[in-house]
Tab-separated table of C-alpha atoms and ligand atoms in Angstrom:
chain	number	residue	atom	x	y	z
A	1	UNK	CA	-2.128	-40.872	-29.581
A	2	UNK	CA	1.996	-41.369	-30.236
A	3	UNK	CA	3.084	-44.920	-31.153
A	4	UNK	CA	3.363	-47.016	-27.938
A	5	UNK	CA	6.473	-46.693	-27.805
A	6	UNK	CA	8.839	-49.763	-25.284
A	7	UNK	CA	9.302	-48.595	-22.195
A	8	UNK	CA	13.227	-47.096	-21.639
A	9	UNK	CA	15.384	-49.739	-19.991
A	10	UNK	CA	16.671	-48.472	-16.194
A	11	UNK	CA	20.378	-48.966	-15.557
A	12	UNK	CA	20.597	-48.435	-11.673
A	13	UNK	CA	23.812	-45.846	-11.070
A	14	UNK	CA	26.500	-48.120	-8.699
A	15	UNK	CA	28.844	-46.453	-7.961
A	16	UNK	CA	31.527	-48.017	-5.102
A	17	UNK	CA	33.765	-44.879	-5.244
A	18	UNK	CA	34.085	-42.839	-2.786
A	19	UNK	CA	33.498	-39.316	-4.252
A	20	UNK	CA	30.922	-39.375	-6.456
A	21	UNK	CA	29.011	-36.908	-6.602
A	22	UNK	CA	25.767	-37.560	-5.060
A	23	UNK	CA	26.238	-40.922	-3.387
A	24	UNK	CA	30.420	-40.907	-3.013
A	25	UNK	CA	31.866	-43.337	0.075
A	26	UNK	CA	28.164	-45.417	0.534
A	27	UNK	CA	28.998	-48.853	-1.546
A	28	UNK	CA	33.150	-48.287	-1.391
A	29	UNK	CA	32.131	-52.418	0.786
A	30	UNK	CA	31.725	-54.702	-1.572
A	31	UNK	CA	28.985	-56.376	1.278
A	32	UNK	CA	26.893	-52.574	0.870
A	33	UNK	CA	27.217	-52.368	-2.703
A	34	UNK	CA	25.863	-55.660	-3.808
A	35	UNK	CA	22.953	-55.795	-1.227
A	36	UNK	CA	22.032	-51.681	-2.857
A	37	UNK	CA	22.481	-53.421	-6.139
A	38	UNK	CA	19.546	-55.964	-5.183
A	39	UNK	CA	17.714	-52.979	-3.797
A	40	UNK	CA	17.828	-51.420	-7.271
A	41	UNK	CA	16.643	-54.223	-8.981
A	42	UNK	CA	13.292	-55.173	-6.500
A	43	UNK	CA	12.999	-50.809	-7.684
A	44	UNK	CA	13.038	-52.242	-10.818
A	45	UNK	CA	16.235	-51.507	-11.865
A	46	UNK	CA	17.334	-53.549	-15.442
A	47	UNK	CA	21.162	-53.074	-15.418
A	48	UNK	CA	23.287	-52.246	-12.378
A	49	UNK	CA	25.643	-49.672	-13.465
A	50	UNK	CA	27.944	-50.518	-11.500
A	51	UNK	CA	31.618	-47.048	-11.464
A	52	UNK	CA	35.088	-47.447	-9.299
A	53	UNK	CA	35.717	-43.955	-10.621
A	54	UNK	CA	34.075	-40.623	-10.480
A	55	UNK	CA	33.664	-38.273	-13.554
A	56	UNK	CA	32.353	-35.316	-11.697
A	57	UNK	CA	34.844	-32.619	-12.078
A	58	UNK	CA	37.718	-32.886	-10.247
A	59	UNK	CA	37.595	-35.927	-9.129
A	60	UNK	CA	40.496	-37.816	-8.435
A	61	UNK	CA	42.220	-40.209	-10.316
A	62	UNK	CA	42.531	-43.501	-8.935
A	63	UNK	CA	44.718	-46.139	-10.191
A	64	UNK	CA	43.336	-48.863	-11.960
A	65	UNK	CA	44.004	-51.556	-9.169
A	66	UNK	CA	42.131	-50.014	-6.976
A	67	UNK	CA	39.315	-49.963	-9.149
A	68	UNK	CA	39.159	-53.544	-10.527
A	69	UNK	CA	39.078	-53.587	-6.878
A	70	UNK	CA	35.513	-52.033	-6.272
A	71	UNK	CA	33.929	-52.967	-9.453
A	72	UNK	CA	35.468	-56.832	-9.730
A	73	UNK	CA	34.015	-58.103	-6.284
A	74	UNK	CA	30.766	-56.634	-7.021
A	75	UNK	CA	30.134	-57.691	-10.309
A	76	UNK	CA	31.323	-60.810	-9.660
A	77	UNK	CA	28.754	-61.278	-8.066
A	78	UNK	CA	26.250	-59.969	-9.449
A	79	UNK	CA	26.478	-61.181	-12.602
A	80	UNK	CA	26.995	-64.396	-10.231
A	81	UNK	CA	23.943	-64.153	-9.585
A	82	UNK	CA	22.338	-63.710	-13.247
A	83	UNK	CA	21.979	-60.241	-12.340
A	84	UNK	CA	23.019	-58.035	-15.716
A	85	UNK	CA	25.597	-55.626	-15.174
A	86	UNK	CA	27.150	-52.746	-17.033
A	87	UNK	CA	30.575	-50.973	-16.250
A	88	UNK	CA	31.170	-47.296	-15.708
A	89	UNK	CA	34.376	-46.801	-16.822
A	90	UNK	CA	37.184	-44.529	-19.620
A	91	UNK	CA	39.721	-47.513	-19.080
A	92	UNK	CA	39.843	-50.557	-21.575
A	93	UNK	CA	41.807	-52.960	-19.311
A	94	UNK	CA	38.872	-52.136	-16.437
A	95	UNK	CA	35.571	-52.936	-19.068
A	96	UNK	CA	38.310	-56.187	-20.131
A	97	UNK	CA	38.154	-57.488	-16.755
A	98	UNK	CA	34.747	-56.318	-15.558
A	99	UNK	CA	33.250	-57.693	-18.973
A	100	UNK	CA	35.676	-61.697	-17.472
A	101	UNK	CA	33.730	-61.029	-14.901
A	102	UNK	CA	30.257	-61.786	-16.557
A	103	UNK	CA	29.596	-57.821	-17.315
A	104	UNK	CA	27.625	-57.479	-20.650
A	105	UNK	CA	27.671	-53.316	-21.072
A	106	UNK	CA	30.610	-51.021	-21.492
A	107	UNK	CA	30.088	-47.858	-20.467
A	108	UNK	CA	32.225	-45.471	-21.712
A	109	UNK	CA	31.672	-41.774	-20.609
A	110	UNK	CA	34.861	-39.850	-23.207
A	111	UNK	CA	33.401	-42.507	-26.421
A	112	UNK	CA	36.341	-44.472	-26.724
A	113	UNK	CA	38.170	-41.238	-26.513
A	114	UNK	CA	40.454	-41.626	-22.767
A	115	UNK	CA	41.584	-44.897	-23.389
A	116	UNK	CA	43.273	-46.062	-26.978
A	117	UNK	CA	42.674	-49.449	-26.092
A	118	UNK	CA	38.784	-49.569	-25.233
A	119	UNK	CA	37.411	-50.272	-28.988
A	120	UNK	CA	39.471	-53.323	-29.138
A	121	UNK	CA	38.548	-54.390	-25.933
A	122	UNK	CA	34.803	-53.756	-26.705
A	123	UNK	CA	35.282	-54.856	-30.630
A	124	UNK	CA	36.301	-58.493	-28.617
A	125	UNK	CA	33.763	-57.847	-25.796
A	126	UNK	CA	30.824	-57.536	-28.146
A	127	UNK	CA	32.518	-60.892	-30.886
A	128	UNK	CA	32.906	-62.769	-27.846
A	129	UNK	CA	29.743	-61.922	-25.508
A	130	UNK	CA	27.145	-58.942	-27.120
A	131	UNK	CA	28.545	-57.207	-24.429
A	132	UNK	CA	26.836	-53.672	-25.720
A	133	UNK	CA	28.887	-50.638	-25.843
A	134	UNK	CA	27.374	-47.405	-24.671
A	135	UNK	CA	29.465	-44.063	-25.679
A	136	UNK	CA	28.907	-41.032	-23.878
A	137	UNK	CA	29.683	-37.126	-24.950
A	138	UNK	CA	32.897	-35.654	-23.424
A	139	UNK	CA	34.986	-32.784	-25.085
A	140	UNK	CA	36.839	-32.843	-21.391
A	141	UNK	CA	38.569	-35.874	-22.066
A	142	UNK	CA	42.442	-36.057	-21.815
A	143	UNK	CA	42.362	-32.715	-20.664
A	144	UNK	CA	39.132	-32.883	-18.154
A	145	UNK	CA	39.898	-29.670	-15.851
A	146	UNK	CA	39.761	-27.392	-19.288
A	147	UNK	CA	36.418	-26.379	-20.300
A	148	UNK	CA	35.724	-26.939	-23.320
A	149	UNK	CA	31.513	-26.023	-23.729
A	150	UNK	CA	31.723	-22.969	-25.922
A	151	UNK	CA	29.638	-24.989	-29.066
A	152	UNK	CA	28.104	-23.071	-31.762
A	153	UNK	CA	24.756	-25.477	-32.182
A	154	UNK	CA	25.942	-27.775	-29.225
A	155	UNK	CA	22.937	-30.173	-30.177
A	156	UNK	CA	24.027	-30.364	-34.023
A	157	UNK	CA	28.343	-30.773	-32.443
A	158	UNK	CA	27.046	-33.512	-30.150
A	159	UNK	CA	25.267	-35.457	-32.906
A	160	UNK	CA	28.334	-34.908	-35.183
A	161	UNK	CA	30.838	-36.027	-32.530
A	162	UNK	CA	28.201	-39.389	-30.924
A	163	UNK	CA	28.497	-39.924	-34.953
A	164	UNK	CA	32.124	-39.904	-36.023
A	165	UNK	CA	32.496	-41.919	-32.622
A	166	UNK	CA	29.744	-44.617	-32.907
A	167	UNK	CA	31.961	-44.923	-37.061
A	168	UNK	CA	35.532	-45.275	-34.968
A	169	UNK	CA	33.614	-48.915	-33.085
A	170	UNK	CA	32.264	-50.196	-36.387
A	171	UNK	CA	35.222	-49.458	-37.350
A	172	UNK	CA	37.021	-51.251	-35.462
A	173	UNK	CA	34.623	-54.184	-35.462
A	174	UNK	CA	32.427	-53.419	-33.315
A	175	UNK	CA	28.268	-54.662	-34.960
A	176	UNK	CA	26.388	-51.699	-34.962
A	177	UNK	CA	23.657	-53.058	-33.452
A	178	UNK	CA	25.599	-53.214	-30.207
A	179	UNK	CA	25.697	-49.798	-29.474
A	180	UNK	CA	24.293	-46.896	-27.544
A	181	UNK	CA	24.683	-43.165	-27.680
A	182	UNK	CA	24.665	-40.773	-24.968
A	183	UNK	CA	24.701	-36.622	-24.843
A	184	UNK	CA	26.618	-36.943	-21.842
A	185	UNK	CA	24.683	-34.298	-20.212
A	186	UNK	CA	26.430	-32.635	-18.309
A	187	UNK	CA	30.245	-33.339	-19.080
A	188	UNK	CA	31.366	-29.501	-19.616
A	189	UNK	CA	28.077	-28.709	-21.175
A	190	UNK	CA	26.297	-25.722	-19.305
A	191	UNK	CA	22.449	-26.428	-17.623
A	192	UNK	CA	21.431	-25.183	-21.193
A	193	UNK	CA	22.736	-26.610	-22.540
A	194	UNK	CA	21.738	-29.834	-21.530
A	195	UNK	CA	18.032	-28.950	-21.560
A	196	UNK	CA	18.928	-28.371	-25.865
A	197	UNK	CA	19.775	-31.350	-25.845
A	198	UNK	CA	17.187	-32.669	-24.852
A	199	UNK	CA	14.073	-30.702	-25.731
A	200	UNK	CA	15.976	-31.984	-29.534
A	201	UNK	CA	16.279	-34.898	-28.937
A	202	UNK	CA	14.990	-36.413	-31.891
A	203	UNK	CA	18.477	-35.171	-33.778
A	204	UNK	CA	20.387	-37.418	-31.620
A	205	UNK	CA	17.477	-40.035	-32.279
A	206	UNK	CA	17.787	-40.255	-36.299
A	207	UNK	CA	21.062	-41.314	-36.036
A	208	UNK	CA	19.334	-44.260	-35.884
A	209	UNK	CA	21.088	-45.275	-32.241
A	210	UNK	CA	19.078	-46.386	-29.011
A	211	UNK	CA	19.423	-42.846	-27.169
A	212	UNK	CA	21.044	-43.727	-22.907
A	213	UNK	CA	20.455	-40.312	-20.649
A	214	UNK	CA	21.428	-39.505	-17.473
A	215	UNK	CA	20.478	-36.772	-15.986
A	216	UNK	CA	19.747	-37.703	-12.337
A	217	UNK	CA	20.958	-35.270	-9.593
A	218	UNK	CA	22.791	-33.535	-12.229
A	219	UNK	CA	23.206	-29.558	-11.666
A	220	UNK	CA	20.611	-29.004	-14.871
A	221	UNK	CA	17.763	-30.442	-12.731
A	222	UNK	CA	19.439	-28.220	-9.976
A	223	UNK	CA	19.320	-24.767	-11.333
A	224	UNK	CA	15.869	-25.785	-12.185
A	225	UNK	CA	14.230	-26.346	-8.905
A	226	UNK	CA	16.264	-23.105	-6.759
A	227	UNK	CA	14.508	-21.587	-9.382
A	228	UNK	CA	11.371	-23.118	-7.847
A	229	UNK	CA	12.417	-22.390	-4.124
A	230	UNK	CA	14.289	-20.700	-3.949
A	231	UNK	CA	17.073	-21.782	-2.778
A	232	UNK	CA	19.495	-24.267	-4.104
A	233	UNK	CA	19.402	-28.324	-3.419
A	234	UNK	CA	21.387	-31.089	-2.250
A	235	UNK	CA	21.266	-34.193	-5.373
A	236	UNK	CA	19.861	-36.263	-3.666
A	237	UNK	CA	17.095	-33.831	-3.275
A	238	UNK	CA	16.532	-34.198	-6.794
A	239	UNK	CA	15.441	-37.548	-7.722
A	240	UNK	CA	11.539	-36.638	-8.554
A	241	UNK	CA	12.632	-33.974	-10.977
A	242	UNK	CA	15.166	-36.429	-12.298
A	243	UNK	CA	11.056	-38.810	-11.979
A	244	UNK	CA	10.015	-36.201	-14.699
A	245	UNK	CA	12.280	-36.346	-17.196
A	246	UNK	CA	11.961	-40.195	-17.392
A	247	UNK	CA	9.035	-39.596	-17.497
A	248	UNK	CA	9.419	-37.739	-20.797
A	249	UNK	CA	12.461	-39.826	-22.350
A	250	UNK	CA	9.898	-42.443	-22.345
A	251	UNK	CA	7.123	-40.147	-23.715
A	252	UNK	CA	10.045	-39.718	-26.722
A	253	UNK	CA	11.309	-43.286	-27.112
A	254	UNK	CA	14.827	-43.126	-25.447
A	255	UNK	CA	16.151	-46.467	-24.790
A	256	UNK	CA	17.388	-46.272	-21.456
A	257	UNK	CA	18.154	-43.917	-18.921
A	258	UNK	CA	20.524	-44.241	-15.929
A	259	UNK	CA	19.939	-43.407	-12.615
A	260	UNK	CA	20.427	-43.055	-8.816
A	261	UNK	CA	16.303	-43.332	-7.456
A	262	UNK	CA	15.089	-46.796	-9.288
A	263	UNK	CA	11.622	-46.843	-8.002
A	264	UNK	CA	10.600	-43.149	-8.797
A	265	UNK	CA	11.414	-43.525	-12.031
A	266	UNK	CA	10.308	-46.737	-12.519
A	267	UNK	CA	6.938	-45.105	-10.655
A	268	UNK	CA	7.205	-42.899	-13.329
A	269	UNK	CA	7.871	-44.681	-16.573
A	270	UNK	CA	5.275	-46.899	-15.821
A	271	UNK	CA	2.181	-43.653	-15.081
A	272	UNK	CA	3.204	-43.266	-18.589
A	273	UNK	CA	2.965	-46.120	-20.586
A	274	UNK	CA	-0.390	-46.432	-18.974
A	275	UNK	CA	-1.166	-42.722	-20.116
A	276	UNK	CA	0.428	-43.910	-24.335
A	277	UNK	CA	-1.813	-46.676	-23.545
A	278	UNK	CA	1.170	-49.722	-23.724
A	279	UNK	CA	-0.472	-52.837	-22.588
A	280	UNK	CA	2.676	-52.624	-19.692
A	281	UNK	CA	1.308	-50.438	-18.832
A	282	UNK	CA	-2.244	-51.725	-18.036
B	301	PMM	N1	26.532	-43.059	-19.781
B	301	PMM	C1	26.125	-42.263	-18.473
B	301	PMM	N2	27.329	-42.109	-17.870
B	301	PMM	C2	27.261	-41.383	-16.490
B	301	PMM	N3	28.216	-41.868	-16.194
B	301	PMM	C3	29.197	-40.805	-15.008
B	301	PMM	C4	27.471	-39.849	-15.027
B	301	PMM	C5	27.986	-39.025	-13.531
B	301	PMM	O1	26.950	-38.741	-13.056
B	301	PMM	P1	27.242	-40.416	-11.378
B	301	PMM	O2	28.635	-38.963	-10.826
B	301	PMM	O3	25.684	-39.513	-10.796
B	301	PMM	O4	27.314	-41.196	-11.558
B	301	PMM	N4	27.093	-39.706	-15.587
B	301	PMM	C6	26.739	-40.318	-17.267
B	301	PMM	C7	26.000	-40.419	-17.725
B	301	PMM	O5	25.909	-39.476	-18.273
B	301	PMM	N5	25.664	-41.127	-19.243
């Protein structure tokens, strides 16, 4: 029996955007966003990942003041209510304001490459509040429209590039114990490259940092489901497949999973933990 590992942290996705690929437009109103966050926590989310600008291919760039207007009221209310909040942003100014409003995780899918000030902001946030920095892998930055999925060995290259991002964060003053790495599934990567990254997750974990996985509702799952049903699936039809990935991440000792359907993932992880004999599963 594999050694019982702690269950992954569940980050519940809260996109306060009009154009996110799977839930755009539903939580633009702060009251609706806060209500959604409370539902996510009730369903088992440990952290609410608040994003005010979609990162999907071709998404419209959002002026800083608009991004801030979308995320700050929600973060202030959630943090004020004692909930754990992550800010999903490419922009240092947004991360800084979000931390001041109570966010305790910075989630940068570009690994600090998009905004040259991000690592300095993250370093100050780490020093002052112990804010954790989640560094994603994305070669598309700064030109996301340019396809850059021409990898030789995607796992080896993503591992090396994420290690370099962690080193840069440490050089900027971020305590290594606060860093989380994320392979950036779907960020200028083909479905097969994403599956290869999951297949060889251990090679990323060998870097010694906690790993976060964001597969929820993504195209890689849609392709698998199309093979089952013979028809394309809407993102919201991919929550069952997402939950299976969450259970397998739990079995692999992944630190955290970022999902839209928290209830399905919480159930999947609880089942995996019970199977593994983890006391929490009793
Ligand atoms: N750390 C992390 N953050 C992310 N933010 C947005 C999206 C895009 O998906 P969404 O449109 O459903 O938010 N994916 C990730 C991801 O894979 N990892």
